[in-house]
PDB file of C-alpha atoms and ligand atoms in Angstrom:
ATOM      1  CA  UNK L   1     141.314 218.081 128.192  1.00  0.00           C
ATOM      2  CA  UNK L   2     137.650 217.970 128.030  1.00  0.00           C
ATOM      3  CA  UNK L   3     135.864 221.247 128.564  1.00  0.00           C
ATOM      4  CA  UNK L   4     132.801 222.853 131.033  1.00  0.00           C
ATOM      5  CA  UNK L   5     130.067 223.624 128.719  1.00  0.00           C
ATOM      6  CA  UNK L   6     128.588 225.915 130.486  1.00  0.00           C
ATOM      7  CA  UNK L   7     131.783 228.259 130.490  1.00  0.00           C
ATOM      8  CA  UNK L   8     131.619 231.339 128.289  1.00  0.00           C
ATOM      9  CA  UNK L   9     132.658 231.494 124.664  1.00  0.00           C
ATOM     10  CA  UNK L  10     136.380 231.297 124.012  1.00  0.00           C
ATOM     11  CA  UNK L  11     137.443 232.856 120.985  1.00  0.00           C
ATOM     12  CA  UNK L  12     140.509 231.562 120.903  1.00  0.00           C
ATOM     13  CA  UNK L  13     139.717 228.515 120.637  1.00  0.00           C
ATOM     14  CA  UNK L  14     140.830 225.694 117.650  1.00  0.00           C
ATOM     15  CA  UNK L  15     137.816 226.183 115.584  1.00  0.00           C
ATOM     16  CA  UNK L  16     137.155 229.463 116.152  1.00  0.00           C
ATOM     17  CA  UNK L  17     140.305 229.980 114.643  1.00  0.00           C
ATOM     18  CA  UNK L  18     139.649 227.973 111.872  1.00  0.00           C
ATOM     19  CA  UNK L  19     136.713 230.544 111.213  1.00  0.00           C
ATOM     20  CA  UNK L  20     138.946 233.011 111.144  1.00  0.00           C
ATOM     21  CA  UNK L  21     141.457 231.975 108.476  1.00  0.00           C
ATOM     22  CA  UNK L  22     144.180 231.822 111.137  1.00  0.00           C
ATOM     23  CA  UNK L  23     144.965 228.155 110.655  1.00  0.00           C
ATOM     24  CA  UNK L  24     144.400 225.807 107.694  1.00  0.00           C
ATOM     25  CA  UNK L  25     141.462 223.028 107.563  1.00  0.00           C
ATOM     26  CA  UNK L  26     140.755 220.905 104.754  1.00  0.00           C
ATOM     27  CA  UNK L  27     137.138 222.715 104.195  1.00  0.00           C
ATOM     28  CA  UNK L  28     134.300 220.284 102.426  1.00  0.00           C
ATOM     29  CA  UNK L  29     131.713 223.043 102.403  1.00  0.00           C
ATOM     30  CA  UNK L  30     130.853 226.759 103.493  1.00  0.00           C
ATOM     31  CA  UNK L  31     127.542 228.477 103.587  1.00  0.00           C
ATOM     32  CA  UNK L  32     126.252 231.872 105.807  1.00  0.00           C
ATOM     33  CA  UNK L  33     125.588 229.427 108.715  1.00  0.00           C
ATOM     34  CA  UNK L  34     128.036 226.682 108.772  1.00  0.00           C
ATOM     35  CA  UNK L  35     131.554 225.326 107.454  1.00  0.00           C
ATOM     36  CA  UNK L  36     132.614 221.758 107.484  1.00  0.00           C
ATOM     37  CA  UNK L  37     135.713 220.229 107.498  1.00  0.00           C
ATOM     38  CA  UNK L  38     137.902 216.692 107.765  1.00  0.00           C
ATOM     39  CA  UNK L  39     138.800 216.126 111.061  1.00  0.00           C
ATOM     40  CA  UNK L  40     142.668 216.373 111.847  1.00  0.00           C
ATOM     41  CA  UNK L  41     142.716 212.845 113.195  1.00  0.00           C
ATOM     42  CA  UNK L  42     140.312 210.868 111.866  1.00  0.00           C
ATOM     43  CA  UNK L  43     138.238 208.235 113.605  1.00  0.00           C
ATOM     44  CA  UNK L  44     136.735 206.451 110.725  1.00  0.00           C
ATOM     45  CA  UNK L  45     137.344 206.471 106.797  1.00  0.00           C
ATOM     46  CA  UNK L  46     135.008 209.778 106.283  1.00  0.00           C
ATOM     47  CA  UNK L  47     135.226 211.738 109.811  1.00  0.00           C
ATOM     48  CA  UNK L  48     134.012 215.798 109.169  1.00  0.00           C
ATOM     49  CA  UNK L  49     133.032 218.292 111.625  1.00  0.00           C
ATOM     50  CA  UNK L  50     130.763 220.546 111.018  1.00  0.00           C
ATOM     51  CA  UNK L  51     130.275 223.851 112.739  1.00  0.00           C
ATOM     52  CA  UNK L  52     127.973 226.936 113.082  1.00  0.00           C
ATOM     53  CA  UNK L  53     129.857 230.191 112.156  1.00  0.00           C
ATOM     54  CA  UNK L  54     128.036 231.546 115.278  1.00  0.00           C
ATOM     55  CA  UNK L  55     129.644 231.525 118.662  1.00  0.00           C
ATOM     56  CA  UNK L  56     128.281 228.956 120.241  1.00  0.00           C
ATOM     57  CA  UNK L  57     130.147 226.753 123.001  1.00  0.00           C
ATOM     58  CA  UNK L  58     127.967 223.211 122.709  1.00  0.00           C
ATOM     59  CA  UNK L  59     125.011 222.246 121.470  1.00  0.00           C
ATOM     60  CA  UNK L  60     123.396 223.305 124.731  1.00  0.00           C
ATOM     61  CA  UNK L  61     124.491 227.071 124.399  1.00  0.00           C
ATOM     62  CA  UNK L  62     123.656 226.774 120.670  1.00  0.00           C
ATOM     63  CA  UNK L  63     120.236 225.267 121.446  1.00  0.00           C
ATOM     64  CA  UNK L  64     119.565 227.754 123.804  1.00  0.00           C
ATOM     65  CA  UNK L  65     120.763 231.020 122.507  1.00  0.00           C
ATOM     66  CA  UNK L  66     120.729 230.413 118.445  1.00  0.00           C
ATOM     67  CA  UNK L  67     118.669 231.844 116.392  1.00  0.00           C
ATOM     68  CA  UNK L  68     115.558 230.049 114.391  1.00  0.00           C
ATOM     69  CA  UNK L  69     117.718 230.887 110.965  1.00  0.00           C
ATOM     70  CA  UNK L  70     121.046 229.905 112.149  1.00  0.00           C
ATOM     71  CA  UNK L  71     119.345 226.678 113.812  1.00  0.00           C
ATOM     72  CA  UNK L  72     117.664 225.875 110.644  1.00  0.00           C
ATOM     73  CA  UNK L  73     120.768 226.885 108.792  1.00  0.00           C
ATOM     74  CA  UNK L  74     123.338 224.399 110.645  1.00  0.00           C
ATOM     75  CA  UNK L  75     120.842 221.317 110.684  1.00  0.00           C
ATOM     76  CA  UNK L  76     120.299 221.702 106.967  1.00  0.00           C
ATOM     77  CA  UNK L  77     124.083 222.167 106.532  1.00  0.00           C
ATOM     78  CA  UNK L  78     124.679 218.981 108.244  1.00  0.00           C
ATOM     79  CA  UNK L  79     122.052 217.023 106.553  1.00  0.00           C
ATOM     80  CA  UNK L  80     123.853 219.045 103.004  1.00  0.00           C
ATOM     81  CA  UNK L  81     127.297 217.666 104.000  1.00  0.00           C
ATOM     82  CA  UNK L  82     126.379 214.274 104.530  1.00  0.00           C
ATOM     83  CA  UNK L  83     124.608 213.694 101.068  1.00  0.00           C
ATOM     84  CA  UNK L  84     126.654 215.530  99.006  1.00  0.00           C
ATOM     85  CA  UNK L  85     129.822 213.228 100.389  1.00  0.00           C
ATOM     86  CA  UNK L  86     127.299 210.325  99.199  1.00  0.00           C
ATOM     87  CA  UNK L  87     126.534 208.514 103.132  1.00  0.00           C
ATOM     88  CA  UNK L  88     123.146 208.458 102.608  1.00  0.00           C
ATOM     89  CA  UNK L  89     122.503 205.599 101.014  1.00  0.00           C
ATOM     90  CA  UNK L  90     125.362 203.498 103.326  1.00  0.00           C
ATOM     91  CA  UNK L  91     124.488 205.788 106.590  1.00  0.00           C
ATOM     92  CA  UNK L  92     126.385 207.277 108.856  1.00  0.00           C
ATOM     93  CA  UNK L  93     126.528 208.433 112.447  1.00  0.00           C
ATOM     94  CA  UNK L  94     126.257 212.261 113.665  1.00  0.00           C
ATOM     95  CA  UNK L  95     127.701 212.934 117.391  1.00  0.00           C
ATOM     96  CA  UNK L  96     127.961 216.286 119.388  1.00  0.00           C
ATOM     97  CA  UNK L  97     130.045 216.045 122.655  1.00  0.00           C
ATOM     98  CA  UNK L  98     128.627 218.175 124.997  1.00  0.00           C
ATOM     99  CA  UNK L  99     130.449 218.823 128.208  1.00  0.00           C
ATOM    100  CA  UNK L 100     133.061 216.963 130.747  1.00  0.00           C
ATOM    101  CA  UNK L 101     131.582 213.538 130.642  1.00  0.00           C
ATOM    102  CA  UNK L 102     130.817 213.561 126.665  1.00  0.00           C
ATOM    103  CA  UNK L 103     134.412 214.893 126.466  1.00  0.00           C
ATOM    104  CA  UNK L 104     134.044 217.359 124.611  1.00  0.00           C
ATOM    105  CA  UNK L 105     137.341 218.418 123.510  1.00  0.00           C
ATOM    106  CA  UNK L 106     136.842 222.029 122.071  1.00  0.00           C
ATOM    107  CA  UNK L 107     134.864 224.747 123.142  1.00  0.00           C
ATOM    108  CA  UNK L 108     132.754 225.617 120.097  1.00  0.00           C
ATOM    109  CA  UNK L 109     129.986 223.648 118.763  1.00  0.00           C
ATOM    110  CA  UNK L 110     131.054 220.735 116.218  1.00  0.00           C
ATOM    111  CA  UNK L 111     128.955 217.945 115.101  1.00  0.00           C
ATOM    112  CA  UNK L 112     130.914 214.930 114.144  1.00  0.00           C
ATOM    113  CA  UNK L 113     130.088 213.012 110.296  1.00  0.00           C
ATOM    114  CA  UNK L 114     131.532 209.473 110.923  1.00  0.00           C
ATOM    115  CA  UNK L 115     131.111 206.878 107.911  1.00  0.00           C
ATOM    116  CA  UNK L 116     133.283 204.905 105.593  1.00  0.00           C
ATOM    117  CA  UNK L 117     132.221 201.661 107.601  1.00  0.00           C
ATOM    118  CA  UNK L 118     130.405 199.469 109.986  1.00  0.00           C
ATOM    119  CA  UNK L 119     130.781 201.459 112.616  1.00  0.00           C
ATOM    120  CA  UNK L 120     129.679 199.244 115.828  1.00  0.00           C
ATOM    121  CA  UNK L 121     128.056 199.942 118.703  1.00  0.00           C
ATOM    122  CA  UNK L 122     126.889 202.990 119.583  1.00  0.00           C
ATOM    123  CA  UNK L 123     129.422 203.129 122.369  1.00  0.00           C
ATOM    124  CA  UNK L 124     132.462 201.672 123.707  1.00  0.00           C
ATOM    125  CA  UNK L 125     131.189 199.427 126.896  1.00  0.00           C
TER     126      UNK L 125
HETATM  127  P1  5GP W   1     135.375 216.658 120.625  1.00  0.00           P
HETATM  128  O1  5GP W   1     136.047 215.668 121.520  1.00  0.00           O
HETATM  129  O2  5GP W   1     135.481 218.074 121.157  1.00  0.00           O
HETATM  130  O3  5GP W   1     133.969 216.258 120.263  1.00  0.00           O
HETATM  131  O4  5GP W   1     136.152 216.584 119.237  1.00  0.00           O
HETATM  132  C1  5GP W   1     137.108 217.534 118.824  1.00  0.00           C
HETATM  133  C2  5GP W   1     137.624 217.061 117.479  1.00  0.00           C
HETATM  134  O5  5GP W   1     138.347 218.130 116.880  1.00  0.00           O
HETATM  135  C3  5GP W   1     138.579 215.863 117.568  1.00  0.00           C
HETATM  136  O6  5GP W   1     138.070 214.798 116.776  1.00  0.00           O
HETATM  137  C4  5GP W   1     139.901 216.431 117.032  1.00  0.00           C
HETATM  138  O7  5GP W   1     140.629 215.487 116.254  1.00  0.00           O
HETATM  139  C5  5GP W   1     139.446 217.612 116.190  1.00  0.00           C
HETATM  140  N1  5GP W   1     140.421 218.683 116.097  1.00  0.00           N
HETATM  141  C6  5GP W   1     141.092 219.262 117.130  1.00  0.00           C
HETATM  142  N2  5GP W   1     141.899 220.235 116.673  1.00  0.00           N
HETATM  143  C7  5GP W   1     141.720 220.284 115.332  1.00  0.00           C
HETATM  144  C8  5GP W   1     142.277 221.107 114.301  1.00  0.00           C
HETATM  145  O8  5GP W   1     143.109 221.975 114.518  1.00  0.00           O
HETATM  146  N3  5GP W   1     141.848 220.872 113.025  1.00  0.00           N
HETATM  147  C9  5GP W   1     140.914 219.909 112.729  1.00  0.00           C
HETATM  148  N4  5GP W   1     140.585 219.765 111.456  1.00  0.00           N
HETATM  149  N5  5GP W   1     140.374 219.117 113.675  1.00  0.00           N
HETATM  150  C10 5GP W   1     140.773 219.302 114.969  1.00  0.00           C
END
């Protein structure tokens, strides 16, 4: 069920869960600000989230409310991800649902890595 991103911070949710050790992820890479990791049902060959360790619910809360370092931190961990997995050179697409209409399935932030191939249109129409 997509969530309200303008509700309060869950920390129960999936990924914050995931911070906390409670459940297994297949982690690509861990700094102070961020950890990344393959989605559990992929949407294209090469399909990693990547998350602030903060609690943040969507990019709007995180925009808002973050920090300069932990801003700084996540965008640079994204950018990290994404070249040391090699998509530079054939691209790739970031996404961050934010919110009912985006769909936004769970309620801390996550920016999506999607590569591996053509991936089409921006969005289904
Ligand atoms: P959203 O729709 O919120 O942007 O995307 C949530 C993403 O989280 C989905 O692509 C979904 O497959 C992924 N996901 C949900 N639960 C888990 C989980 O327990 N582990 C991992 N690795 N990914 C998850």
């Amino acid at each position: 069920m997509a969530v309200d991103a303008t509700q309060p911070y869950d920390d129960q949710n999936v990924f914050a869960k995931i911070l906390r050790s409670e459940i297994p992820a297949r982690k690509v890479f861990e700094d102070d600000w961020a950890l990344a990791f393959h989605d559990i049902n992929p949407q294209a060959p090469t399909h990693i989230l990547v998350i602030p360790k903060g609690a943040y619910v969507s990019w709007d809360d995180f925009s808002a409310r973050a920090s300069e370092a932990e801003i700084a931190g996540f965008v640079r961990a994204v950018g990290t991800v994404a070249r040391a997995a090699g998509l530079v050179a054939p691209g790739y697409r970031l996404l961050a649902n934010t919110g009912t209409d985006a769909h936004q399935e769970v309620p801390h932030l996550h920016v999506h890595i999607f590569a591996g191939r053509p991936l089409g249109p921006m969005l289904v129409r």
